[in-house]
C-alpha cells in the first residue's frame, strides 16, 4: 500500500476508506473509459504544498503576493501544453473539462445564442447542451448524432443543421464515441457559415498528443480538454486557442467562471504534459488503441454486438441488450465479478438513461498497468462470459480477474 502515514495518524477513518479504495483499484479490472492511473510524480505534485498558495489572476498579474514560484509553475505548464499540442495559446487553470467548456461558452456566446453539439445519447457530453446542464439552460441547443446504418457521425446532417440554425459555436467531441472525429471537415462546415468550432478532445487528448488521432488544434478555433483521461494526468482541464483569443479565454476562466487556480493541480498538469512528450507515452497510447481493437474484435467473435462494428480509439460501446441484458444489469453483474465499467446509452436508444442498452468499455487504465493484446483477449472473454451466461459465470470470472490483477500490480 502507498505510505499515507500522516493521514493514518491524523484521520484513521479517512485512512481506512482510502485503503479500501486502493485495494479496490488494485484488485478490480478498471475499464471506465474516462479513467486512468497516474504516475507517482503526478500524484505527488497534486498532493504537494502548492495547495497552500492562493494565486487569483495570471502569472505576473496576481491578486496576491508571494506568487513568484507558482508563476513559474503555471508558465511552465502553459509552455508545455502549447508545445505538446502545437497551440499558440494555453490556459491551464480550468478545474475540469466541464469548467473549460463553460468558460469557452462564456467567452464567445451570450445567453440565448445557438449551440450545436452532439446528442448525449449518441455519445455527446453532458456539458454539450444537455437540458440538465447550465449549457442547456443558457443556450439554444441543437443536436446532431450518428447515422443509423454506420453508427458514425452524420456529417451531412451536421452541415444541414449549421446552415438552418446558424449556431455561434459548433462542438466536435464526445464522451462515448468509438470512432475518429474528422475535425477538418467539422471546421470547414462551421466556418462556411461563420460559426466557431470548439473541439472537446477530453477523451482523446492522450491519443492526440501521441499522434494516434487527428489533432484538432490545427482546425478548431478553440480546443478544450480534461487532463485525467487518456492523457493520464491529474483531474483537471485546460484550453488551447489561437493567440488572438487568449485574453478573451483568460478572462472567461478568471474571473468569468472560476476563482483562484489550484496550483498543486497545475503543477501536476505540467508533470503530465512532460510525461506525454516521451517515447514511452507514445508507446503507451499505441498500445491503448491496439488493446481496444483487440477487445472489440474478441467480444464480437463471442457474439456480442459492438456499436459501429469496432473502434478507432480507446473505447468500445457494446450493445448488451441484444444479448438479453440491460446495460445496468451488465454493469452490476460485471462489478460482482470485479470488472468495473459503466452502462451507456447507445445511438437510437430505446431504454431510459438509467437502464440503457449498452456498456462502455475503455482500455486506458488496464494499459497503464501493463496489459497487452493477450490480456485484453482474456478480458473480452471474461466480459462475454458474464454477458452470455449471467450470474452463474461470476465466481469463475472473479477468480480469473484476481489472478490477472495480481500479475499486474498498480503501485506495489
Ligand atoms: N462523463 C465523463 C465520462 O465518463 O466520459 C466525462 O466527463
Tab-separated table of C-alpha atoms in Angstrom, residues 142-376:
chain	number	residue	atom	x	y	z
A	142	UNK	CA	-29.449	21.977	-31.337
A	143	UNK	CA	-28.007	18.475	-31.505
A	144	UNK	CA	-26.577	16.164	-34.131
A	145	UNK	CA	-25.905	12.443	-33.982
A	146	UNK	CA	-24.772	9.387	-35.868
A	147	UNK	CA	-26.196	7.685	-38.951
A	148	UNK	CA	-28.459	4.717	-38.338
A	149	UNK	CA	-26.627	2.470	-40.852
A	150	UNK	CA	-22.973	3.126	-39.947
A	151	UNK	CA	-23.391	4.499	-36.405
A	152	UNK	CA	-20.749	7.095	-37.288
A	153	UNK	CA	-21.228	10.891	-37.234
A	154	UNK	CA	-23.680	12.065	-39.855
A	155	UNK	CA	-21.539	14.893	-41.266
A	156	UNK	CA	-24.118	15.781	-43.958
A	157	UNK	CA	-26.725	16.282	-41.279
A	158	UNK	CA	-24.304	18.418	-39.263
A	159	UNK	CA	-23.879	20.744	-42.210
A	160	UNK	CA	-27.661	20.938	-42.752
A	161	UNK	CA	-28.145	21.868	-39.096
A	162	UNK	CA	-25.447	24.545	-39.249
A	163	UNK	CA	-26.993	26.006	-42.404
A	164	UNK	CA	-30.509	26.078	-40.945
A	165	UNK	CA	-29.795	27.126	-37.348
A	166	UNK	CA	-26.629	29.226	-37.765
A	167	UNK	CA	-25.079	28.350	-34.380
A	168	UNK	CA	-22.452	30.602	-32.836
A	169	UNK	CA	-20.474	27.554	-31.700
A	170	UNK	CA	-20.289	24.048	-33.168
A	171	UNK	CA	-18.833	21.397	-30.849
A	172	UNK	CA	-16.829	18.465	-32.183
A	173	UNK	CA	-16.057	15.956	-29.480
A	174	UNK	CA	-17.691	13.227	-27.458
A	175	UNK	CA	-17.757	11.168	-24.306
A	176	UNK	CA	-18.834	7.853	-25.784
A	177	UNK	CA	-17.919	7.746	-29.468
A	178	UNK	CA	-15.606	4.921	-30.572
A	179	UNK	CA	-14.598	6.333	-33.956
A	180	UNK	CA	-12.202	9.013	-35.190
A	181	UNK	CA	-13.643	12.511	-35.419
A	182	UNK	CA	-12.880	14.492	-38.564
A	183	UNK	CA	-12.054	17.898	-37.105
A	184	UNK	CA	-11.067	19.204	-40.543
A	185	UNK	CA	-14.482	18.535	-42.037
A	186	UNK	CA	-16.205	19.902	-38.928
A	187	UNK	CA	-14.190	23.133	-39.076
A	188	UNK	CA	-14.815	23.627	-42.788
A	189	UNK	CA	-18.553	23.272	-42.239
A	190	UNK	CA	-18.599	25.581	-39.218
A	191	UNK	CA	-16.508	28.243	-40.925
A	192	UNK	CA	-18.607	28.132	-44.108
A	193	UNK	CA	-21.453	29.566	-42.010
A	194	UNK	CA	-19.386	31.855	-39.755
A	195	UNK	CA	-19.656	29.602	-36.717
A	196	UNK	CA	-16.745	28.866	-34.410
A	197	UNK	CA	-15.549	25.299	-33.976
A	198	UNK	CA	-14.888	24.195	-30.411
A	199	UNK	CA	-13.205	20.796	-30.244
A	200	UNK	CA	-13.614	18.992	-26.946
A	201	UNK	CA	-10.775	16.448	-27.006
A	202	UNK	CA	-11.131	15.423	-23.337
A	203	UNK	CA	-11.406	11.710	-24.076
A	204	UNK	CA	-8.773	11.519	-26.782
A	205	UNK	CA	-6.170	14.079	-25.614
A	206	UNK	CA	-3.578	11.377	-24.930
A	207	UNK	CA	-4.122	9.869	-28.365
A	208	UNK	CA	-3.790	13.325	-29.948
A	209	UNK	CA	-0.555	14.028	-28.043
A	210	UNK	CA	0.859	10.740	-29.355
A	211	UNK	CA	-0.402	11.352	-32.914
A	212	UNK	CA	-2.826	8.446	-32.692
A	213	UNK	CA	-5.718	10.784	-33.576
A	214	UNK	CA	-6.089	13.856	-35.805
A	215	UNK	CA	-5.006	16.960	-33.856
A	216	UNK	CA	-7.949	19.392	-33.525
A	217	UNK	CA	-5.607	22.315	-32.765
A	218	UNK	CA	-4.883	22.627	-36.469
A	219	UNK	CA	-8.546	23.155	-37.351
A	220	UNK	CA	-10.595	24.315	-34.386
A	221	UNK	CA	-10.860	27.898	-33.156
A	222	UNK	CA	-10.629	26.667	-29.604
A	223	UNK	CA	-9.884	23.284	-28.049
A	224	UNK	CA	-10.941	22.182	-24.574
A	225	UNK	CA	-9.752	19.134	-22.712
A	226	UNK	CA	-9.521	17.249	-19.457
A	227	UNK	CA	-6.105	16.099	-18.242
A	228	UNK	CA	-7.240	12.970	-16.405
A	229	UNK	CA	-8.477	10.680	-19.181
A	230	UNK	CA	-6.213	9.194	-21.870
A	231	UNK	CA	-3.710	11.979	-21.126
A	232	UNK	CA	-3.031	10.321	-17.743
A	233	UNK	CA	-2.722	13.473	-15.663
A	234	UNK	CA	-4.470	14.851	-12.576
A	235	UNK	CA	-8.196	15.574	-12.563
A	236	UNK	CA	-8.388	18.925	-14.331
A	237	UNK	CA	-8.886	20.808	-17.571
A	238	UNK	CA	-7.192	23.180	-19.990
A	239	UNK	CA	-7.971	25.270	-23.063
A	240	UNK	CA	-5.907	25.781	-26.215
A	241	UNK	CA	-6.569	28.511	-28.759
A	242	UNK	CA	-5.050	30.924	-31.198
A	243	UNK	CA	-3.145	33.875	-29.718
A	244	UNK	CA	-5.916	36.280	-30.794
A	245	UNK	CA	-8.416	34.623	-28.425
A	246	UNK	CA	-6.006	34.288	-25.487
A	247	UNK	CA	-7.151	37.337	-23.495
A	248	UNK	CA	-10.815	36.540	-24.050
A	249	UNK	CA	-10.341	32.966	-22.827
A	250	UNK	CA	-8.279	34.074	-19.827
A	251	UNK	CA	-10.995	36.496	-18.742
A	252	UNK	CA	-13.693	33.858	-19.220
A	253	UNK	CA	-11.838	31.420	-16.942
A	254	UNK	CA	-10.891	34.003	-14.302
A	255	UNK	CA	-12.852	35.959	-13.202
A	256	UNK	CA	-15.556	34.733	-15.605
A	257	UNK	CA	-16.229	31.256	-14.260
A	258	UNK	CA	-13.631	30.475	-11.578
A	259	UNK	CA	-11.803	31.997	-8.624
A	260	UNK	CA	-8.285	31.013	-7.616
A	261	UNK	CA	-6.474	28.298	-9.571
A	262	UNK	CA	-5.377	25.019	-7.956
A	263	UNK	CA	-1.613	25.473	-8.178
A	264	UNK	CA	-0.877	21.941	-6.944
A	265	UNK	CA	-3.024	20.546	-9.758
A	266	UNK	CA	-1.428	22.908	-12.287
A	267	UNK	CA	1.988	21.551	-11.250
A	268	UNK	CA	0.640	18.014	-11.742
A	269	UNK	CA	-0.639	19.036	-15.198
A	270	UNK	CA	2.864	20.318	-16.042
A	271	UNK	CA	4.343	16.957	-14.983
A	272	UNK	CA	1.752	15.133	-17.076
A	273	UNK	CA	2.491	17.275	-20.180
A	274	UNK	CA	6.186	16.487	-19.789
A	275	UNK	CA	5.479	12.766	-19.471
A	276	UNK	CA	3.300	12.986	-22.592
A	277	UNK	CA	6.298	14.183	-24.640
A	278	UNK	CA	8.204	10.928	-24.148
A	279	UNK	CA	8.524	7.898	-26.419
A	280	UNK	CA	7.263	5.770	-23.558
A	281	UNK	CA	3.990	7.695	-23.575
A	282	UNK	CA	3.631	7.297	-27.360
A	283	UNK	CA	4.127	3.579	-26.991
A	284	UNK	CA	1.508	3.513	-24.247
A	285	UNK	CA	-1.082	5.305	-26.411
A	286	UNK	CA	-0.411	2.979	-29.350
A	287	UNK	CA	-0.933	0.024	-27.040
A	288	UNK	CA	-4.157	1.547	-25.636
A	289	UNK	CA	-5.633	1.652	-29.149
A	290	UNK	CA	-4.346	-1.833	-30.048
A	291	UNK	CA	-5.857	-3.174	-26.844
A	292	UNK	CA	-9.243	-1.583	-27.588
A	293	UNK	CA	-9.272	-3.009	-31.114
A	294	UNK	CA	-8.355	-6.466	-29.817
A	295	UNK	CA	-11.054	-6.320	-27.157
A	296	UNK	CA	-13.682	-5.199	-29.677
A	297	UNK	CA	-12.799	-7.941	-32.171
A	298	UNK	CA	-12.913	-10.594	-29.498
A	299	UNK	CA	-16.247	-9.667	-27.950
A	300	UNK	CA	-17.750	-9.529	-31.445
A	301	UNK	CA	-16.306	-13.001	-32.109
A	302	UNK	CA	-18.033	-14.060	-28.885
A	303	UNK	CA	-21.378	-12.957	-30.357
A	304	UNK	CA	-21.827	-9.529	-28.739
A	305	UNK	CA	-22.813	-6.606	-30.992
A	306	UNK	CA	-20.410	-3.679	-30.948
A	307	UNK	CA	-21.729	-0.252	-31.969
A	308	UNK	CA	-20.287	0.815	-35.359
A	309	UNK	CA	-18.640	-2.618	-35.673
A	310	UNK	CA	-15.440	-1.736	-33.836
A	311	UNK	CA	-13.295	1.118	-32.568
A	312	UNK	CA	-10.604	3.549	-33.704
A	313	UNK	CA	-9.733	4.828	-30.246
A	314	UNK	CA	-9.605	3.773	-26.595
A	315	UNK	CA	-13.242	2.788	-26.125
A	316	UNK	CA	-15.887	0.335	-27.222
A	317	UNK	CA	-19.660	0.504	-26.971
A	318	UNK	CA	-21.224	-2.930	-26.650
A	319	UNK	CA	-24.928	-3.429	-27.261
A	320	UNK	CA	-25.649	-5.919	-24.476
A	321	UNK	CA	-29.431	-5.602	-24.834
A	322	UNK	CA	-29.134	-7.694	-27.990
A	323	UNK	CA	-27.639	-10.383	-25.754
A	324	UNK	CA	-30.603	-10.224	-23.376
A	325	UNK	CA	-29.344	-7.903	-20.637
A	326	UNK	CA	-29.683	-4.166	-19.997
A	327	UNK	CA	-26.604	-2.006	-19.567
A	328	UNK	CA	-27.466	-1.552	-15.895
A	329	UNK	CA	-27.758	-5.314	-15.311
A	330	UNK	CA	-24.458	-5.871	-17.087
A	331	UNK	CA	-22.718	-3.151	-15.058
A	332	UNK	CA	-23.959	-4.685	-11.784
A	333	UNK	CA	-23.067	-8.279	-12.701
A	334	UNK	CA	-19.638	-7.326	-14.015
A	335	UNK	CA	-18.986	-5.356	-10.847
A	336	UNK	CA	-19.730	-8.508	-8.843
A	337	UNK	CA	-17.084	-10.195	-10.988
A	338	UNK	CA	-14.660	-7.317	-10.145
A	339	UNK	CA	-14.822	-5.748	-13.600
A	340	UNK	CA	-15.656	-2.027	-13.419
A	341	UNK	CA	-17.285	-0.229	-16.337
A	342	UNK	CA	-20.385	1.820	-16.936
A	343	UNK	CA	-23.772	1.398	-18.515
A	344	UNK	CA	-24.152	3.673	-21.512
A	345	UNK	CA	-26.881	4.760	-23.913
A	346	UNK	CA	-26.294	3.688	-27.474
A	347	UNK	CA	-27.415	5.527	-30.631
A	348	UNK	CA	-31.203	5.318	-31.179
A	349	UNK	CA	-31.563	4.050	-27.622
A	350	UNK	CA	-34.910	2.534	-26.659
A	351	UNK	CA	-34.332	2.314	-22.892
A	352	UNK	CA	-34.048	5.049	-20.265
A	353	UNK	CA	-30.618	6.532	-19.412
A	354	UNK	CA	-30.886	4.687	-16.076
A	355	UNK	CA	-31.217	1.292	-17.775
A	356	UNK	CA	-29.568	1.647	-21.237
A	357	UNK	CA	-28.884	-0.973	-23.912
A	358	UNK	CA	-25.141	-0.580	-23.818
A	359	UNK	CA	-21.972	-0.661	-21.791
A	360	UNK	CA	-18.855	1.412	-22.433
A	361	UNK	CA	-15.505	-0.354	-22.197
A	362	UNK	CA	-12.227	1.579	-22.149
A	363	UNK	CA	-8.605	0.414	-22.191
A	364	UNK	CA	-6.571	3.392	-20.776
A	365	UNK	CA	-6.311	2.083	-17.190
A	366	UNK	CA	-5.581	-1.559	-17.945
A	367	UNK	CA	-2.958	-0.471	-20.495
A	368	UNK	CA	-1.361	1.730	-17.832
A	369	UNK	CA	-0.986	-1.325	-15.600
A	370	UNK	CA	0.801	-3.175	-18.403
A	371	UNK	CA	-1.861	-5.172	-20.226
A	372	UNK	CA	-1.277	-6.007	-23.882
A	373	UNK	CA	-3.384	-7.762	-26.532
A	374	UNK	CA	-3.073	-11.149	-24.814
A	375	UNK	CA	-4.631	-9.914	-21.577
A	376	UNK	CA	-7.246	-7.892	-23.474
